[in-house]
Coordinates of C-alpha atoms and ligand atoms in Angstrom, one line a residue:
X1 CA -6.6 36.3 62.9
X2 CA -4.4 39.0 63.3
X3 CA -2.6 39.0 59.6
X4 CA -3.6 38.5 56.3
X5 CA -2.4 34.9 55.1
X6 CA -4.9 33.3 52.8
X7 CA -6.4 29.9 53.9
X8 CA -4.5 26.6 52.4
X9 CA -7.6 25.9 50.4
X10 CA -5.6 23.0 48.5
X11 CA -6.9 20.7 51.0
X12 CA -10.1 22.0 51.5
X13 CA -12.6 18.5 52.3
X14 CA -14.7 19.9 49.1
X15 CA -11.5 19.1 47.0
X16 CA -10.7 16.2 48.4
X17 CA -11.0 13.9 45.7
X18 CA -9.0 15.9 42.8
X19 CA -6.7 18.5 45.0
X20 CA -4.3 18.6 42.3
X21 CA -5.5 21.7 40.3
X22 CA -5.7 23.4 43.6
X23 CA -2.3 22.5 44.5
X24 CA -0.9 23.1 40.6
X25 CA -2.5 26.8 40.8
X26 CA -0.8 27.4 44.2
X27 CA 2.3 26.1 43.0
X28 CA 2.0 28.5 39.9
X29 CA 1.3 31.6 42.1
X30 CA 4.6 30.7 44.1
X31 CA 6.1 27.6 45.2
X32 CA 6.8 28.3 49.1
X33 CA 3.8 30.4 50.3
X34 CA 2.7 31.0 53.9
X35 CA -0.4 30.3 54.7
X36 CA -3.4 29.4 57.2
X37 CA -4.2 26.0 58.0
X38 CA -7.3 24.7 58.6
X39 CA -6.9 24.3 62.6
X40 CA -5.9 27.7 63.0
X41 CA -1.9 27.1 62.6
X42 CA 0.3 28.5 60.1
X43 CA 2.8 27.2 58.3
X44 CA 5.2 27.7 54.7
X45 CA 3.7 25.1 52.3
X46 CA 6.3 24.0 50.1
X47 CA 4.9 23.1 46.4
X48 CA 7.4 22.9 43.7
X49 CA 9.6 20.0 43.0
X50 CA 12.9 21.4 43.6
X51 CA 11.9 23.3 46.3
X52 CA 10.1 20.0 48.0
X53 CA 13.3 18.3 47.4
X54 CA 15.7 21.1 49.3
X55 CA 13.2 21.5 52.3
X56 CA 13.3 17.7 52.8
X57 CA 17.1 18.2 53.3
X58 CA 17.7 21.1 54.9
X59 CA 19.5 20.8 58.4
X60 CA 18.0 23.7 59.3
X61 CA 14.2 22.5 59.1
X62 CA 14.0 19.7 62.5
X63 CA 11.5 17.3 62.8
X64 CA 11.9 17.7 66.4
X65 CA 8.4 19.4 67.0
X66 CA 8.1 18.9 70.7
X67 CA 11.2 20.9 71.3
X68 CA 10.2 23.4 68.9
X69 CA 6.2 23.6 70.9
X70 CA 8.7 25.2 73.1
X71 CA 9.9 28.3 71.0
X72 CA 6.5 28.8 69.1
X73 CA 3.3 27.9 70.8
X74 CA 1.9 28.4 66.6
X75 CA 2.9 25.0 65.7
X76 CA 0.5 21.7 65.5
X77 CA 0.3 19.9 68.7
X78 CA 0.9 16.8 69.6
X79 CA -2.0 14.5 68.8
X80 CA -3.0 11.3 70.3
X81 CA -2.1 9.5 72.4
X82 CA 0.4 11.9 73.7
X83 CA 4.2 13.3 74.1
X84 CA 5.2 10.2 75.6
X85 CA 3.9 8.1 72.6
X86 CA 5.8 11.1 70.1
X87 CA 9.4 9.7 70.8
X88 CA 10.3 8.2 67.6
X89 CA 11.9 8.8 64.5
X90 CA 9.8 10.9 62.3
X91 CA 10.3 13.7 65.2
X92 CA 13.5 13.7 65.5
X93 CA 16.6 15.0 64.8
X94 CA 20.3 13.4 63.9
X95 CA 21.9 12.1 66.2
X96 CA 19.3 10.7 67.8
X97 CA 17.0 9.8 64.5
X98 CA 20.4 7.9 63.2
X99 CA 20.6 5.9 66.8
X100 CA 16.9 4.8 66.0
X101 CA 16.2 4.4 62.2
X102 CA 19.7 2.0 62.7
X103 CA 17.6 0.1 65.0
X104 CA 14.6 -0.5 63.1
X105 CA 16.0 -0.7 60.0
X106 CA 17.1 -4.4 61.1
X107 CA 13.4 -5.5 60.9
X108 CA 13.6 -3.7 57.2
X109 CA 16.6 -5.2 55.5
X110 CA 16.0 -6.4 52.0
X111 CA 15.8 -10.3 52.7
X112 CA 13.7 -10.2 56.0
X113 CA 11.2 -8.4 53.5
X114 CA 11.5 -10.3 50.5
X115 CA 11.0 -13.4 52.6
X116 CA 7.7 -11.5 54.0
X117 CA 6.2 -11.8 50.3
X118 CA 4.6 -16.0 50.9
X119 CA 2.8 -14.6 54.1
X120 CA 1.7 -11.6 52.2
X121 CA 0.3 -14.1 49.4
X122 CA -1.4 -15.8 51.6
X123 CA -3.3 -13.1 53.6
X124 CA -4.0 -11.3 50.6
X125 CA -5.7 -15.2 49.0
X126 CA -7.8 -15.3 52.0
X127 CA -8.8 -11.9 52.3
X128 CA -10.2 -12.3 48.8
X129 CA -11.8 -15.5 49.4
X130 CA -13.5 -14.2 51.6
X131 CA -15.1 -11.1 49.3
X132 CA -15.8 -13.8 47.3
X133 CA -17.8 -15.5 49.5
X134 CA -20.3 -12.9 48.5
X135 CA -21.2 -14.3 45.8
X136 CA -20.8 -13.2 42.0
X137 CA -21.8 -9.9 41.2
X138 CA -22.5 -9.0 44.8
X139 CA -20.8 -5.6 46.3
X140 CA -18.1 -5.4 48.4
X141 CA -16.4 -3.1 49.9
X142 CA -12.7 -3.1 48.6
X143 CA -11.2 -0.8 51.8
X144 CA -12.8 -2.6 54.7
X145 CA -12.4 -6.2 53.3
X146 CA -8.9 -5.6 51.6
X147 CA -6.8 -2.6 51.4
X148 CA -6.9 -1.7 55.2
X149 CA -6.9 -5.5 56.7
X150 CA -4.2 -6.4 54.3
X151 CA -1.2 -3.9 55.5
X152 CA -2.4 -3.9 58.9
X153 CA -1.7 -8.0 58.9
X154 CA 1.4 -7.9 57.7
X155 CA 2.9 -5.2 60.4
X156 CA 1.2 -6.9 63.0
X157 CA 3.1 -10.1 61.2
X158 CA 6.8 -8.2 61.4
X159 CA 6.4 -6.9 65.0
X160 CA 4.8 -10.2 66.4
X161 CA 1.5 -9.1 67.3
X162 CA -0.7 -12.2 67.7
X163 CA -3.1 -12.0 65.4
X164 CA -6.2 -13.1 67.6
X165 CA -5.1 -9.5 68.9
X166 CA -5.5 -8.0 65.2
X167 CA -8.7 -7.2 65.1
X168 CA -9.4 -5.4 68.4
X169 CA -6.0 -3.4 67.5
X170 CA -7.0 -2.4 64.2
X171 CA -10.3 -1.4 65.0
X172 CA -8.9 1.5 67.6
X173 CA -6.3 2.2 65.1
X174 CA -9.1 3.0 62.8
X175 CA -10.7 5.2 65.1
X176 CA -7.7 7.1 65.7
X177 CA -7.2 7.9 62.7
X178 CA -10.0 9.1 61.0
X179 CA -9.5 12.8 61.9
X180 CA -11.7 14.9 63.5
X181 CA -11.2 19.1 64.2
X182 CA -10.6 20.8 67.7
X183 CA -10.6 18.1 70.6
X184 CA -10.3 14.2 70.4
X185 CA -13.8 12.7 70.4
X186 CA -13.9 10.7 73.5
X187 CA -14.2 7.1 71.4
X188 CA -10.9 9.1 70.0
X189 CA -9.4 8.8 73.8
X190 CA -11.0 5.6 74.8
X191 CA -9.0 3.8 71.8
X192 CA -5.9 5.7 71.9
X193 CA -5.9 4.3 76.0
X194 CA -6.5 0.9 74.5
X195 CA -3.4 1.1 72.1
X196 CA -1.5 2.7 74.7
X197 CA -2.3 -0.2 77.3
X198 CA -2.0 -3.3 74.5
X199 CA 1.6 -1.8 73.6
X200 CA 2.6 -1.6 77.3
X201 CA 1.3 -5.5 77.7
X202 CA 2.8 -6.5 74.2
X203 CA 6.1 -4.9 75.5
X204 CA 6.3 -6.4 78.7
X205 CA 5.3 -9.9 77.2
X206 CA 8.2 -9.9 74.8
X207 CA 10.6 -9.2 77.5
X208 CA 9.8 -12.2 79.2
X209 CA 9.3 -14.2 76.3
X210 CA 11.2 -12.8 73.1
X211 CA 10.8 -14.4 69.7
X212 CA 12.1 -13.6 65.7
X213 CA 9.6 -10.4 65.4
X214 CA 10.7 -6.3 65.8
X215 CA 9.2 -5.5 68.8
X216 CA 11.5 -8.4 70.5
X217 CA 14.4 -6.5 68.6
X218 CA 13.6 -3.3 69.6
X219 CA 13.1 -5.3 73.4
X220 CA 16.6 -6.2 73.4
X221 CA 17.9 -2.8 72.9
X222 CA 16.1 -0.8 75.8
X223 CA 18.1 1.5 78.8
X224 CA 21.1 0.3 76.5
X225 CA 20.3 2.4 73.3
X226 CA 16.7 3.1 73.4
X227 CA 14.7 4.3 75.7
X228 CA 11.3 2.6 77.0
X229 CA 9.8 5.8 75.8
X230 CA 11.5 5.8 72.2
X231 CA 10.3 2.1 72.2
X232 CA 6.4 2.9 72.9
X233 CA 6.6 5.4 70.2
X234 CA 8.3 3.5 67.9
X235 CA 5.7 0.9 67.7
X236 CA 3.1 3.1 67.7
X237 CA 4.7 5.0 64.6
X238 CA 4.9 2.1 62.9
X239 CA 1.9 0.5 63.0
X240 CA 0.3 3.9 61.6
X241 CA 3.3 4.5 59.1
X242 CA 2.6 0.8 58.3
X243 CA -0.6 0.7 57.6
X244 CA -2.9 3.4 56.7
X245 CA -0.7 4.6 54.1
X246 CA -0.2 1.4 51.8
X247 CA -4.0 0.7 52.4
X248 CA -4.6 4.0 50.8
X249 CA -2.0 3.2 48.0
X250 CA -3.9 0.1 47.2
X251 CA -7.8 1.9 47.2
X252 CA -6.1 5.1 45.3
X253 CA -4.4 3.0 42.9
X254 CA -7.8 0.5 42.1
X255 CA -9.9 4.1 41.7
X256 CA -6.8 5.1 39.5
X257 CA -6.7 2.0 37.1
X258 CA -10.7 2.0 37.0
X259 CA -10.4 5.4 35.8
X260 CA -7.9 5.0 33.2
X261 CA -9.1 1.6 31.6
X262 CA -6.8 2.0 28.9
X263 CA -3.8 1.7 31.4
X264 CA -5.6 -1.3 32.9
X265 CA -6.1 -3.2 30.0
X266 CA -2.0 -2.3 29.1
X267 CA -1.1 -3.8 32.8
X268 CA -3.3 -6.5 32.2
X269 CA -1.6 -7.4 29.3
X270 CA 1.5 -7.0 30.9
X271 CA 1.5 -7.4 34.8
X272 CA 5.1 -7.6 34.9
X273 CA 4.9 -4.1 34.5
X274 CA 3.7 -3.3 38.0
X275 CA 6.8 -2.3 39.9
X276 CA 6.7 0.7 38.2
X277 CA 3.3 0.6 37.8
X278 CA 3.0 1.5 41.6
X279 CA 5.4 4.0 41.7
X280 CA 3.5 6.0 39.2
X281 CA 0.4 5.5 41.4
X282 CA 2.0 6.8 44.4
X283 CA 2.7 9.6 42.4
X284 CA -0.5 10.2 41.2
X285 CA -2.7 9.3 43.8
X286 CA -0.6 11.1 46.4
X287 CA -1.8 8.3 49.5
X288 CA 0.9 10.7 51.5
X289 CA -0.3 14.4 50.3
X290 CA 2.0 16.2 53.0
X291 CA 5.0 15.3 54.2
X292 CA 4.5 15.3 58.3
X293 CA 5.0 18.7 60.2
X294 CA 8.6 20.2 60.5
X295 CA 9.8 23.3 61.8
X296 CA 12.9 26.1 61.0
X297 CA 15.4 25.9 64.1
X298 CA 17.1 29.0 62.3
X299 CA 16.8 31.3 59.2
X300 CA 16.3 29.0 55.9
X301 CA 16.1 30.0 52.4
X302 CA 14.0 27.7 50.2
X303 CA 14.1 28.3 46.1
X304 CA 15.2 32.0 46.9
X305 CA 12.2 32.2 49.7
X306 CA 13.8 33.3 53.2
X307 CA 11.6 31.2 55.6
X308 CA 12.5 32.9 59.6
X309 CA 13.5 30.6 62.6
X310 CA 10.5 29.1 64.5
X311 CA 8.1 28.7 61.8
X312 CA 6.5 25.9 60.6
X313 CA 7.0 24.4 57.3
X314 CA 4.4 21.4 55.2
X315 CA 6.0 20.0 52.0
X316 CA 3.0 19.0 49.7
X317 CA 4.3 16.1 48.1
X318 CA 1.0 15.5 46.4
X319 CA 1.8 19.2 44.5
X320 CA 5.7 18.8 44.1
X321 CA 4.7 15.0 42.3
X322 CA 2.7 17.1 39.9
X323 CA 5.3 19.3 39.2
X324 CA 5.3 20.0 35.0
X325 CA 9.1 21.4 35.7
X326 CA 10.2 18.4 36.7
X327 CA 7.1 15.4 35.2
X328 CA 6.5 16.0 31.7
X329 CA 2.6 15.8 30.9
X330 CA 2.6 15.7 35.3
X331 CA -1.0 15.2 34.8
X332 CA -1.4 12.2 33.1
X333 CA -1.2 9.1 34.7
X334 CA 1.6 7.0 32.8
X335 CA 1.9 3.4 34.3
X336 CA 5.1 2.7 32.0
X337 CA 6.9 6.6 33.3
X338 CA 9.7 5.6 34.8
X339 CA 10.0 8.2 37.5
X340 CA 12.3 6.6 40.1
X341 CA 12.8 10.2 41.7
X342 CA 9.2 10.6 42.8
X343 CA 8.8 12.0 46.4
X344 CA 6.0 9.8 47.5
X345 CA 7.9 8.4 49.8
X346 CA 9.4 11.5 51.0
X347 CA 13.3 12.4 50.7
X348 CA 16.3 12.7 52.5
X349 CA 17.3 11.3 55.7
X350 CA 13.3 10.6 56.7
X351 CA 13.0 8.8 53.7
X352 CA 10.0 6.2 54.0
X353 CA 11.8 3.3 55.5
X354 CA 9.3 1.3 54.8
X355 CA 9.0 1.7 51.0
X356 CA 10.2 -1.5 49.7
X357 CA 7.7 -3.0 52.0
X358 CA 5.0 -1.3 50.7
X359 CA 6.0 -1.6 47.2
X360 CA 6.2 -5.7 47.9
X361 CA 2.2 -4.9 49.7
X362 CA 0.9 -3.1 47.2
X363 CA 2.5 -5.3 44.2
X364 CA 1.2 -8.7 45.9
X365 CA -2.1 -7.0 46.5
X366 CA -2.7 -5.8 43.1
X367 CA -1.5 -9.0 41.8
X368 CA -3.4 -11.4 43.6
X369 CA -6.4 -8.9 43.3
X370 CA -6.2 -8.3 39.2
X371 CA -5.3 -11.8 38.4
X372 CA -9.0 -12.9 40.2
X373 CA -11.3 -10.1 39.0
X374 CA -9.6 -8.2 35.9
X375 CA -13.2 -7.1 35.4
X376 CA -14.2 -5.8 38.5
X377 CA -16.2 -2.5 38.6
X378 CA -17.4 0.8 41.0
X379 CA -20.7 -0.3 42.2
X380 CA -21.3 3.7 42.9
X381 CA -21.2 6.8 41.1
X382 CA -17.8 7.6 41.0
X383 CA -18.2 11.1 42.4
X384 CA -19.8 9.3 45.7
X385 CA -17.0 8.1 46.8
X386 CA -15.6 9.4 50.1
X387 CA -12.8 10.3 51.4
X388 CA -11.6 10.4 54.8
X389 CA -9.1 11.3 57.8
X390 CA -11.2 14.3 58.4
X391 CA -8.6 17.7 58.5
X392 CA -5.6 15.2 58.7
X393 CA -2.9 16.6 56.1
X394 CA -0.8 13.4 55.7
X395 CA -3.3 11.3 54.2
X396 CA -5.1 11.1 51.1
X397 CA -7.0 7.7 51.5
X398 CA -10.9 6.5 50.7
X399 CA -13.5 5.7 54.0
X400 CA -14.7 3.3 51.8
X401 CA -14.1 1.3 47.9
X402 CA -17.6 -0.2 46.7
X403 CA -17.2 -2.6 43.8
X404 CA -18.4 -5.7 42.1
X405 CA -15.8 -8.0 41.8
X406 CA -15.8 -9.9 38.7
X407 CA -13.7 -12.5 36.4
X408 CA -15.1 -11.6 33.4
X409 CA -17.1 -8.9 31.4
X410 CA -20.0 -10.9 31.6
X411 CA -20.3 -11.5 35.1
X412 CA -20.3 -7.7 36.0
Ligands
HEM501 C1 2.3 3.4 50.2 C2 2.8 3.3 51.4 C3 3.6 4.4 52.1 C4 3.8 5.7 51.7 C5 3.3 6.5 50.6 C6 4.8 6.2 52.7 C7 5.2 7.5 52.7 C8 6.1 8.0 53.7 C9 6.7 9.3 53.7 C10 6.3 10.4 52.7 C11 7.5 9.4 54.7 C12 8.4 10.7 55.1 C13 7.5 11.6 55.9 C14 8.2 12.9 56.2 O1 9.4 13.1 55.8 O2 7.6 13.7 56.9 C15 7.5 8.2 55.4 C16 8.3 7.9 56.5 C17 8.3 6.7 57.1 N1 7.6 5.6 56.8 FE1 6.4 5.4 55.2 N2 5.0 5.2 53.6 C18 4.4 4.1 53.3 C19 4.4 2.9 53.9 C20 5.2 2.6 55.0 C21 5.3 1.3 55.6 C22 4.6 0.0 55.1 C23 6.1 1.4 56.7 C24 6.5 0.4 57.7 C25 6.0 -0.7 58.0 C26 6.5 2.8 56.8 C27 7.4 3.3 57.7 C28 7.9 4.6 57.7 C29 8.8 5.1 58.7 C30 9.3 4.3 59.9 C31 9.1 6.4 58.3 C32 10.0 7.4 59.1 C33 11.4 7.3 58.6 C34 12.3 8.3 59.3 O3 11.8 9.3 59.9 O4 13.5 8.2 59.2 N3 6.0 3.5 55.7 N4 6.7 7.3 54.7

């Protein structure tokens, strides 16, 4: 490289598993740095709380990234499966990002997602019947039999994918998005044309033969105020906003509570407590490390850093969550903190809008999971878990949860 900018080493695949020193000793050297990522690309990594907070709401930073591949051939490039799959709301900008978040937001409104919670029950109790068909004190793997089917159920549930179709789906999903560096692999391409045709079909399907589930919704409103384009990528977005994130919420969170048996025991005692419970582990498990990629369309200045037009900027959520300026004792994990103002779920107008969905997920999973094995236990070393999504930045989740599930101390 040309200039002198120091690697992001915070998410470096050797730290993987505890980034957060890395990230608290960047954020102490200076909270908006530029740097070198990993693929080559630079970008301003914003670290501190406050600062997080202002780049999340700056007009001035777009999330329109396409138009801005146009300005600065520096920033990431589009991934799979394409620009014409990248229409939706996470890379966007007002007015066009309020025309589609209105849209969708109909799927997400308070009683259609309260009255998911039965269903959720339900595919959580069979998921874990069927770890328990194992056997007592057998091993089982807590991501590939719970945390990733669970979420990926349920959106297929609110968009009105069939679930015989589930499987096949989730399985190129999971492809997609384990990460790799440079080009796609071509199992990378052979599943992303898999989605790409199953959306198409799904799509055309409903429009014949609409029913009470978001894709009909979204259906409905195409040529009139969405485009067939914005629709394609809306789903797609979803599914992988939907999915992969909570499942790494719910694997993060089990690691979290296993390490901190205290804190178990105290929820335990107490499982009302889990509402906030969660939001404390989205803090500190950071399942969303980095906010997605955005980019200056002019001049900003971010805590008293002058960032220039064209450049690219990454919040590190998992960094500005560990902020002592803002968290007192920012390491420690607290189940009982009440810290509503967390930015797990991002800020400002791209706020998750999925969060009281996964915050229903992840409360129904860890209920239904804790009330049937409060004993369970890592059937590994802890330090041999893995983690995965390869060189992806946005997520922080395991490839893989080995445990014995157990009802009692006696059985594990
Ligand atoms: C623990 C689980 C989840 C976490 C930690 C999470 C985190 C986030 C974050 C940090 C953002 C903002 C990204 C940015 O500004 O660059 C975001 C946006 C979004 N999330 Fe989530 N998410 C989760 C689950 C979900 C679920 C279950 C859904 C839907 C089913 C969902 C749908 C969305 C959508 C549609 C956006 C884009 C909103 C917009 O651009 O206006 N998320 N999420």
């Amino acid at each position: 490289m040309a200039d002198n900018l120091a690697t992001w080493g915070g998410w470096d695949p050797a730290v993987r598993d505890d980034p957060f020193g890395h990230f608290a000793e960047a954020r102490a050297e200076c909270p908006v740095q530029k740097a070198r990522l990993a693929d080559g690309h630079s970008a301003w990594i914003v670290l501190g709380y406050d600062a997080a907070r202002q780049a999340l709401n700056d007009p001035g930073i777009s999330k329109d990234m396409l138009a801005a591949l146009q300005d600065n051939g520096d920033v990431v490039a589009e991934g799979l499966p394409g620009p014409e799959f990248s229409r939706h709301m996470l890379n966007i900008d007002p007015p066009d990002h309020t025309r589609l978040r209105r849209l969708v937001s109909r799927a997400f409104a308070p009683p259609r997602i309260a009255a998911l919670e039965p269903a959720i029950r339900a595919i959580a109790g069979s998921l874990l019947d069927e770890l328990d068909s194992a056997g007592p004190g057998a091993t089982v793997d807590l991501i590939e039999g719970y945390a990733h089917p669970l979420p990926f159920r349920v959106i297929g549930e609110l968009l009105g994918i069939p679930a015989a179709d589930g499987p096949r789906l989730h399985a190129w999903f999971q492809v997609l998005l384990t990460g790799w560096a440079g080009d796609p692999p071509p199992e990378a391409v052979e599943a992303s044309d898999g989605i790409v045709g199953y959306l198409r079909e799904l799509v055309a399907t409903k429009r014949h033969s609409p029913a009470d589930d978001l894709v009909s919704v979204l259906v409905a409103a195409e040529d009139d105020r969405l485009t067939t384009q914005e629709l394609l990528s809306s789903l797609f977005q979803l599914i992988v906003a939907g999915h992969d994130t909570t499942a790494s919420l719910i694997g993060n969170g089990v690691v979290a509570l296993l390490d901190h048996p205290n804190q178990l025991q105290a929820l335990l005692a107490d499982i009302g407590q889990l509402p906030t419970a969660i939001d404390e582990l989205v803090r500190f498990t950071a399942p969303v490390p980095h906010a997605t990629f955005r980019v200056t369309s002019k001049p900003v200045t971010v805590d008293g850093v002058e960032i220039p037009g064209h450049e690219q900027v990454l919040v590190c959520l998992g960094s500005a969550n560990r902020d002592p300026a803002h968290f007192p004792a920012a390491d420690v994990l607290d189940l009982a903190r009440r810290n509503g103002s967390n930015l797990g779920f991002g800020h400002g107008i791209h706020y998750c809008l999925g969060a009281p969905l996964a915050r229903l997920e992840a409360r129904v999973a860890f209920e239904e999971l804790l009330s049937r094995h409060p004993c369970m236990r890592l059937s590994v070393d802890r330090g041999a878990l893995a983690w995965t999504h390869g060189d992806g930045l946005v997520l922080r989740g395991l490839a893989s949860l080995p445990v014995v599930l157990a009802p009692t101390p006696r059985q594990s």
